[in-house]
PDB file of C-alpha atoms in Angstrom:
ATOM      1  CA  ALA F   1       0.076  -0.096   0.163  1.00 74.00           C
ATOM      2  CA  GLN F   2       1.008   3.391  -0.565  1.00 81.00           C
ATOM      3  CA  SER F   3       1.961   5.599   2.433  1.00 88.00           C
ATOM      4  CA  VAL F   4       4.179   8.434   3.453  1.00 93.00           C
ATOM      5  CA  ALA F   5       5.539   9.492   6.749  1.00 95.00           C
ATOM      6  CA  GLN F   6       6.473  12.378   8.497  1.00 96.00           C
ATOM      7  CA  PRO F   7       8.370  11.239  11.627  1.00 96.00           C
ATOM      8  CA  GLU F   8       8.238  14.382  13.607  1.00 96.00           C
ATOM      9  CA  ASP F   9       4.902  16.031  14.820  1.00 94.00           C
ATOM     10  CA  GLN F  10       6.882  19.091  15.827  1.00 96.00           C
ATOM     11  CA  VAL F  11      10.321  20.822  14.820  1.00 98.00           C
ATOM     12  CA  ASN F  12      11.627  23.703  16.561  1.00 98.00           C
ATOM     13  CA  VAL F  13      14.263  25.928  14.886  1.00 97.00           C
ATOM     14  CA  ALA F  14      15.941  29.487  15.656  1.00 98.00           C
ATOM     15  CA  GLU F  15      15.348  32.186  13.411  1.00 97.00           C
ATOM     16  CA  GLY F  16      18.108  32.325  11.071  1.00 97.00           C
ATOM     17  CA  ASN F  17      19.133  28.458  11.433  1.00 98.00           C
ATOM     18  CA  PRO F  18      18.724  26.159   8.742  1.00 97.00           C
ATOM     19  CA  LEU F  19      15.667  23.989   9.046  1.00 97.00           C
ATOM     20  CA  THR F  20      14.682  20.381   7.766  1.00 98.00           C
ATOM     21  CA  VAL F  21      11.378  18.616   7.779  1.00 98.00           C
ATOM     22  CA  LYS F  22      11.698  14.956   6.924  1.00 98.00           C
ATOM     23  CA  CYS F  23       9.474  12.763   4.864  1.00 98.00           C
ATOM     24  CA  THR F  24       9.629   9.438   3.861  1.00 97.00           C
ATOM     25  CA  TYR F  25       7.421   7.423   1.116  1.00 95.00           C
ATOM     26  CA  SER F  26       6.597   3.766   0.263  1.00 92.00           C
ATOM     27  CA  VAL F  27       5.070   3.376  -3.227  1.00 86.00           C
ATOM     28  CA  SER F  28       5.307   0.779  -6.013  1.00 82.00           C
ATOM     29  CA  GLY F  29       6.505   2.389  -8.992  1.00 82.00           C
ATOM     30  CA  ASN F  30       7.926   6.086  -9.552  1.00 83.00           C
ATOM     31  CA  PRO F  31       6.345   8.509  -7.427  1.00 87.00           C
ATOM     32  CA  TYR F  32       5.277  12.090  -7.738  1.00 90.00           C
ATOM     33  CA  LEU F  33       6.040  13.912  -4.556  1.00 93.00           C
ATOM     34  CA  PHE F  34       4.604  17.424  -3.151  1.00 94.00           C
ATOM     35  CA  TRP F  35       5.116  19.669   0.024  1.00 97.00           C
ATOM     36  CA  TYR F  36       2.175  21.794   1.111  1.00 96.00           C
ATOM     37  CA  VAL F  37       2.123  24.367   3.819  1.00 96.00           C
ATOM     38  CA  GLN F  38      -0.982  25.301   5.932  1.00 94.00           C
ATOM     39  CA  TYR F  39      -1.166  28.605   7.862  1.00 92.00           C
ATOM     40  CA  PRO F  40      -3.889  29.022  10.604  1.00 87.00           C
ATOM     41  CA  ASN F  41      -7.424  28.785   9.472  1.00 83.00           C
ATOM     42  CA  ARG F  42      -6.208  28.362   5.926  1.00 86.00           C
ATOM     43  CA  GLY F  43      -6.389  25.578   3.395  1.00 88.00           C
ATOM     44  CA  LEU F  44      -3.245  24.105   1.962  1.00 92.00           C
ATOM     45  CA  GLN F  45      -1.191  25.812  -0.353  1.00 94.00           C
ATOM     46  CA  PHE F  46       1.328  24.067  -2.757  1.00 93.00           C
ATOM     47  CA  LEU F  47       5.184  24.755  -2.180  1.00 96.00           C
ATOM     48  CA  LEU F  48       7.109  22.463  -4.470  1.00 95.00           C
ATOM     49  CA  LYS F  49       6.814  19.015  -6.353  1.00 93.00           C
ATOM     50  CA  TYR F  50       9.230  16.258  -7.641  1.00 93.00           C
ATOM     51  CA  ILE F  51       8.161  14.803 -10.869  1.00 88.00           C
ATOM     52  CA  THR F  52      11.266  13.728 -12.732  1.00 85.00           C
ATOM     53  CA  GLY F  53      14.806  15.100 -13.128  1.00 87.00           C
ATOM     54  CA  ASP F  54      17.016  17.201 -10.818  1.00 90.00           C
ATOM     55  CA  ASN F  55      16.647  15.393  -7.280  1.00 93.00           C
ATOM     56  CA  LEU F  56      16.989  19.148  -5.994  1.00 96.00           C
ATOM     57  CA  VAL F  57      13.578  21.048  -6.428  1.00 96.00           C
ATOM     58  CA  LYS F  58      13.170  24.622  -5.415  1.00 96.00           C
ATOM     59  CA  GLY F  59       9.872  26.118  -4.463  1.00 94.00           C
ATOM     60  CA  SER F  60       8.005  29.161  -2.900  1.00 91.00           C
ATOM     61  CA  TYR F  61       9.395  31.232  -0.148  1.00 92.00           C
ATOM     62  CA  GLY F  62      12.901  30.019  -0.419  1.00 95.00           C
ATOM     63  CA  PHE F  63      11.978  26.370   0.384  1.00 97.00           C
ATOM     64  CA  GLU F  64      13.855  23.425  -1.354  1.00 97.00           C
ATOM     65  CA  ALA F  65      13.509  19.538  -1.353  1.00 98.00           C
ATOM     66  CA  GLU F  66      15.828  16.801  -1.984  1.00 96.00           C
ATOM     67  CA  PHE F  67      14.502  13.546  -3.425  1.00 96.00           C
ATOM     68  CA  ASN F  68      16.457  10.659  -2.526  1.00 96.00           C
ATOM     69  CA  LYS F  69      15.529   7.505  -4.301  1.00 93.00           C
ATOM     70  CA  SER F  70      17.588   4.976  -2.365  1.00 93.00           C
ATOM     71  CA  GLN F  71      16.399   6.208   0.931  1.00 95.00           C
ATOM     72  CA  THR F  72      12.811   6.895  -0.223  1.00 95.00           C
ATOM     73  CA  SER F  73      12.973  10.176   1.095  1.00 97.00           C
ATOM     74  CA  PHE F  74      11.944  13.867   0.521  1.00 98.00           C
ATOM     75  CA  HIS F  75      13.005  16.208   2.932  1.00 98.00           C
ATOM     76  CA  LEU F  76      12.150  19.642   2.757  1.00 98.00           C
ATOM     77  CA  LYS F  77      14.907  22.368   3.549  1.00 98.00           C
ATOM     78  CA  LYS F  78      15.420  26.187   4.008  1.00 98.00           C
ATOM     79  CA  PRO F  79      18.937  27.583   4.539  1.00 97.00           C
ATOM     80  CA  SER F  80      17.703  30.310   6.943  1.00 97.00           C
ATOM     81  CA  ALA F  81      14.393  29.860   8.717  1.00 97.00           C
ATOM     82  CA  LEU F  82      12.077  32.899   9.301  1.00 97.00           C
ATOM     83  CA  VAL F  83       9.726  33.305  11.953  1.00 96.00           C
ATOM     84  CA  SER F  84       7.009  33.674   9.297  1.00 95.00           C
ATOM     85  CA  ASP F  85       7.894  29.934   8.158  1.00 96.00           C
ATOM     86  CA  SER F  86       6.243  29.016  11.284  1.00 96.00           C
ATOM     87  CA  ALA F  87       3.192  26.840   9.957  1.00 96.00           C
ATOM     88  CA  LEU F  88       2.021  23.172   9.448  1.00 95.00           C
ATOM     89  CA  TYR F  89       3.943  21.158   6.628  1.00 97.00           C
ATOM     90  CA  PHE F  90       2.461  18.206   4.750  1.00 96.00           C
ATOM     91  CA  CYS F  91       4.119  15.880   2.602  1.00 96.00           C
ATOM     92  CA  ALA F  92       2.447  14.067  -0.218  1.00 93.00           C
ATOM     93  CA  VAL F  93       3.041  11.420  -2.507  1.00 91.00           C
ATOM     94  CA  ARG F  94       1.012  10.440  -5.878  1.00 86.00           C
ATOM     95  CA  VAL F  95       1.782   7.458  -7.896  1.00 71.00           C
ATOM     96  CA  ARG F  96       1.769   7.627 -11.486  1.00 62.00           C
ATOM     97  CA  ARG F  97      -1.602   6.358 -13.204  1.00 61.00           C
ATOM     98  CA  ASP F  98      -3.365   6.816  -9.828  1.00 63.00           C
ATOM     99  CA  ASP F  99      -5.721   9.926  -9.287  1.00 66.00           C
ATOM    100  CA  LYS F 100      -5.408  10.071  -5.772  1.00 77.00           C
ATOM    101  CA  ILE F 101      -2.593  11.897  -3.595  1.00 84.00           C
ATOM    102  CA  ILE F 102      -1.675  10.415   0.021  1.00 88.00           C
ATOM    103  CA  PHE F 103      -0.929  13.313   2.677  1.00 91.00           C
ATOM    104  CA  GLY F 104       1.134  12.558   5.590  1.00 92.00           C
ATOM    105  CA  LYS F 105      -0.122  13.569   9.125  1.00 92.00           C
ATOM    106  CA  GLY F 106       2.005  16.901   8.986  1.00 94.00           C
ATOM    107  CA  THR F 107       4.656  18.388  10.954  1.00 96.00           C
ATOM    108  CA  ARG F 108       4.251  21.564  12.910  1.00 96.00           C
ATOM    109  CA  LEU F 109       7.403  24.054  12.384  1.00 97.00           C
ATOM    110  CA  HIS F 110       8.247  26.351  14.851  1.00 97.00           C
ATOM    111  CA  ILE F 111      10.471  29.294  14.276  1.00 97.00           C
ATOM    112  CA  LEU F 112      11.933  30.789  17.537  1.00 96.00           C
ATOM    113  CA  PRO F 113      12.779  34.506  17.423  1.00 93.00           C
TER     114      PRO F 113
ATOM    115  CA  ASN V   1      -9.780  34.808 -10.308  1.00 66.00           C
ATOM    116  CA  ALA V   2     -11.345  33.224  -6.928  1.00 78.00           C
ATOM    117  CA  GLY V   3      -9.836  29.666  -7.622  1.00 92.00           C
ATOM    118  CA  VAL V   4     -11.635  27.357  -4.865  1.00 95.00           C
ATOM    119  CA  THR V   5     -14.458  28.790  -2.878  1.00 96.00           C
ATOM    120  CA  GLN V   6     -16.345  26.744  -0.135  1.00 97.00           C
ATOM    121  CA  THR V   7     -19.414  27.404   1.916  1.00 96.00           C
ATOM    122  CA  PRO V   8     -20.443  27.855   4.351  1.00 96.00           C
ATOM    123  CA  LYS V   9     -17.469  28.640   6.658  1.00 95.00           C
ATOM    124  CA  PHE V  10     -18.705  27.299   9.788  1.00 95.00           C
ATOM    125  CA  ARG V  11     -21.519  24.959  10.451  1.00 96.00           C
ATOM    126  CA  ILE V  12     -23.278  23.371  13.537  1.00 97.00           C
ATOM    127  CA  LEU V  13     -25.506  20.529  13.022  1.00 96.00           C
ATOM    128  CA  LYS V  14     -27.588  18.288  15.534  1.00 97.00           C
ATOM    129  CA  ILE V  15     -27.036  14.550  15.184  1.00 97.00           C
ATOM    130  CA  GLY V  16     -29.349  13.202  12.452  1.00 96.00           C
ATOM    131  CA  GLN V  17     -29.466  16.243  10.286  1.00 97.00           C
ATOM    132  CA  SER V  18     -28.452  16.807   6.702  1.00 96.00           C
ATOM    133  CA  MET V  19     -26.503  19.470   4.787  1.00 96.00           C
ATOM    134  CA  THR V  20     -24.467  20.063   1.794  1.00 97.00           C
ATOM    135  CA  LEU V  21     -21.146  21.421   1.684  1.00 98.00           C
ATOM    136  CA  GLN V  22     -20.657  23.502  -1.520  1.00 98.00           C
ATOM    137  CA  CYS V  23     -17.536  23.657  -3.586  1.00 98.00           C
ATOM    138  CA  THR V  24     -16.802  25.629  -6.640  1.00 97.00           C
ATOM    139  CA  GLN V  25     -13.555  26.273  -8.746  1.00 97.00           C
ATOM    140  CA  ASP V  26     -13.323  28.427 -11.555  1.00 95.00           C
ATOM    141  CA  MET V  27      -9.965  27.166 -12.968  1.00 93.00           C
ATOM    142  CA  ASN V  28     -11.639  24.718 -15.257  1.00 93.00           C
ATOM    143  CA  HIS V  29      -9.426  22.110 -13.538  1.00 93.00           C
ATOM    144  CA  ASN V  30     -11.059  18.308 -14.055  1.00 91.00           C
ATOM    145  CA  TYR V  31     -10.021  16.808 -10.909  1.00 92.00           C
ATOM    146  CA  MET V  32     -11.733  17.693  -7.670  1.00 94.00           C
ATOM    147  CA  TYR V  33     -11.290  16.179  -4.384  1.00 94.00           C
ATOM    148  CA  TRP V  34     -12.784  16.420  -0.638  1.00 96.00           C
ATOM    149  CA  TYR V  35     -10.721  15.751   2.177  1.00 96.00           C
ATOM    150  CA  ARG V  36     -11.671  16.092   6.008  1.00 96.00           C
ATOM    151  CA  GLN V  37      -8.865  17.112   8.346  1.00 93.00           C
ATOM    152  CA  ASP V  38      -9.040  16.044  11.990  1.00 90.00           C
ATOM    153  CA  PRO V  39      -6.205  17.204  14.549  1.00 79.00           C
ATOM    154  CA  GLY V  40      -2.832  15.436  14.251  1.00 75.00           C
ATOM    155  CA  MET V  41      -4.384  13.364  11.563  1.00 79.00           C
ATOM    156  CA  GLY V  42      -3.591  14.882   8.511  1.00 85.00           C
ATOM    157  CA  LEU V  43      -5.845  14.876   5.752  1.00 91.00           C
ATOM    158  CA  LYS V  44      -7.831  12.056   4.916  1.00 92.00           C
ATOM    159  CA  LEU V  45      -9.682  11.949   1.230  1.00 92.00           C
ATOM    160  CA  ILE V  46     -13.524  11.367   1.159  1.00 96.00           C
ATOM    161  CA  TYR V  47     -14.368  11.138  -2.354  1.00 95.00           C
ATOM    162  CA  TYR V  48     -12.800  12.579  -5.652  1.00 92.00           C
ATOM    163  CA  SER V  49     -13.675  13.187  -9.312  1.00 93.00           C
ATOM    164  CA  VAL V  50     -11.641  13.111 -12.350  1.00 90.00           C
ATOM    165  CA  GLY V  51     -14.682  14.945 -14.432  1.00 92.00           C
ATOM    166  CA  ALA V  52     -18.183  15.641 -14.665  1.00 94.00           C
ATOM    167  CA  GLY V  53     -20.459  12.793 -14.117  1.00 95.00           C
ATOM    168  CA  ILE V  54     -17.477  10.765 -12.626  1.00 94.00           C
ATOM    169  CA  THR V  55     -16.700  10.291  -8.943  1.00 95.00           C
ATOM    170  CA  ASP V  56     -15.057   7.427  -6.939  1.00 92.00           C
ATOM    171  CA  LYS V  57     -14.455   7.002  -3.228  1.00 93.00           C
ATOM    172  CA  GLY V  58     -11.675   7.637  -1.377  1.00 90.00           C
ATOM    173  CA  GLU V  59     -10.578   6.600   2.115  1.00 88.00           C
ATOM    174  CA  VAL V  60     -13.092   7.326   4.428  1.00 94.00           C
ATOM    175  CA  PRO V  61     -16.445   7.624   2.267  1.00 96.00           C
ATOM    176  CA  ASN V  62     -18.888   6.127   4.632  1.00 96.00           C
ATOM    177  CA  GLY V  63     -21.585   8.860   5.704  1.00 96.00           C
ATOM    178  CA  TYR V  64     -21.093  10.853   2.627  1.00 97.00           C
ATOM    179  CA  ASN V  65     -22.128  11.385  -0.872  1.00 97.00           C
ATOM    180  CA  VAL V  66     -20.876  13.655  -3.760  1.00 97.00           C
ATOM    181  CA  SER V  67     -21.898  14.217  -7.200  1.00 96.00           C
ATOM    182  CA  ARG V  68     -20.357  16.112 -10.047  1.00 97.00           C
ATOM    183  CA  SER V  69     -22.892  17.517 -12.758  1.00 96.00           C
ATOM    184  CA  THR V  70     -20.352  20.739 -14.112  1.00 96.00           C
ATOM    185  CA  THR V  71     -16.680  20.747 -14.163  1.00 96.00           C
ATOM    186  CA  GLU V  72     -16.984  23.664 -11.630  1.00 97.00           C
ATOM    187  CA  ASP V  73     -18.981  22.515  -8.940  1.00 97.00           C
ATOM    188  CA  PHE V  74     -18.540  19.455  -6.554  1.00 98.00           C
ATOM    189  CA  PRO V  75     -20.569  19.438  -3.538  1.00 98.00           C
ATOM    190  CA  LEU V  76     -20.652  16.894  -0.600  1.00 98.00           C
ATOM    191  CA  ARG V  77     -23.687  15.792   1.005  1.00 97.00           C
ATOM    192  CA  LEU V  78     -23.595  14.440   4.756  1.00 96.00           C
ATOM    193  CA  GLU V  79     -26.683  12.265   5.639  1.00 89.00           C
ATOM    194  CA  LEU V  80     -27.674  11.786   9.182  1.00 93.00           C
ATOM    195  CA  ALA V  81     -24.954  13.490  10.623  1.00 95.00           C
ATOM    196  CA  ALA V  82     -22.925  11.837  13.329  1.00 96.00           C
ATOM    197  CA  PRO V  83     -20.327  13.244  15.927  1.00 95.00           C
ATOM    198  CA  SER V  84     -17.678  11.424  14.384  1.00 95.00           C
ATOM    199  CA  GLN V  85     -18.328  13.926  11.352  1.00 96.00           C
ATOM    200  CA  THR V  86     -17.095  16.733  13.343  1.00 96.00           C
ATOM    201  CA  SER V  87     -14.058  18.135  11.420  1.00 96.00           C
ATOM    202  CA  VAL V  88     -12.574  20.567   9.016  1.00 95.00           C
ATOM    203  CA  TYR V  89     -13.640  19.735   5.666  1.00 97.00           C
ATOM    204  CA  PHE V  90     -11.703  21.000   2.282  1.00 96.00           C
ATOM    205  CA  CYS V  91     -12.268  21.199  -1.160  1.00 96.00           C
ATOM    206  CA  ALA V  92      -9.532  20.748  -3.674  1.00 95.00           C
ATOM    207  CA  SER V  93      -8.931  20.884  -7.584  1.00 94.00           C
ATOM    208  CA  GLY V  94      -6.250  20.003  -9.978  1.00 90.00           C
ATOM    209  CA  SER V  95      -5.593  20.223 -13.633  1.00 82.00           C
ATOM    210  CA  GLY V  96      -3.998  16.599 -13.708  1.00 73.00           C
ATOM    211  CA  GLY V  97      -1.540  15.965 -16.262  1.00 66.00           C
ATOM    212  CA  THR V  98       1.835  16.488 -15.544  1.00 61.00           C
ATOM    213  CA  THR V  99       1.250  19.237 -12.836  1.00 66.00           C
ATOM    214  CA  TYR V 100      -0.816  17.339 -10.459  1.00 76.00           C
ATOM    215  CA  GLU V 101      -0.652  19.862  -7.682  1.00 86.00           C
ATOM    216  CA  GLN V 102      -3.894  20.706  -5.880  1.00 90.00           C
ATOM    217  CA  TYR V 103      -5.596  24.284  -5.215  1.00 93.00           C
ATOM    218  CA  PHE V 104      -7.393  24.346  -1.937  1.00 94.00           C
ATOM    219  CA  GLY V 105     -10.405  25.974  -0.717  1.00 95.00           C
ATOM    220  CA  PRO V 106     -10.488  27.815   2.886  1.00 93.00           C
ATOM    221  CA  GLY V 107     -12.166  24.845   4.522  1.00 94.00           C
ATOM    222  CA  THR V 108     -15.565  24.448   5.974  1.00 96.00           C
ATOM    223  CA  ARG V 109     -15.422  23.787  10.021  1.00 95.00           C
ATOM    224  CA  LEU V 110     -18.274  21.491  10.959  1.00 96.00           C
ATOM    225  CA  THR V 111     -19.610  20.416  14.301  1.00 96.00           C
ATOM    226  CA  VAL V 112     -21.648  17.803  15.015  1.00 96.00           C
ATOM    227  CA  THR V 113     -23.758  17.844  18.391  1.00 95.00           C
TER     228      THR V 113
END
């Protein structure tokens, strides 16, 4: 069965430090991978995606993510965190030829001033 | 360009009542989705549609019904509301193809008492 795991419920990072939010996946076949962000009382917003090609993908607000096929991971990163990055982050996976996307449980990111 | 709109924003139902959550998108997307978000549980797919006249069950369809008579609209019907249906409901749309990212509405917060 397809699944996506976000092993950390919460990540705390000091402002200005690099941040990483972890995601691993389990699918049969080549995955499409996504990161979404949710601010309080809002719907999810698309951040970035990996479909094919370069393993390092860049997205909105200075975020990037690295696809690692051997480790089945797609960790979200940012070189220098901002307080405004504090939000709930969701990793998601879709298998080609399947119309559904599976979301992880979410990781709450706290950036400390 | 409004994107994905949902009504109502909030609703309180009594056990056994019925209601319809409305969702409309103006991006001419073929794919539309209904999710529910429970605290600490991420998003669960209720129903989805790949085009007008076509719907399919997601992960948690029991207690819900959908229809898709037009490309723009994808209403979610709750019959005989139960406390377990207390949740935040999100509608999303996407163009499919090689993009696959989804665009979310602002959500409907439903309480069943």
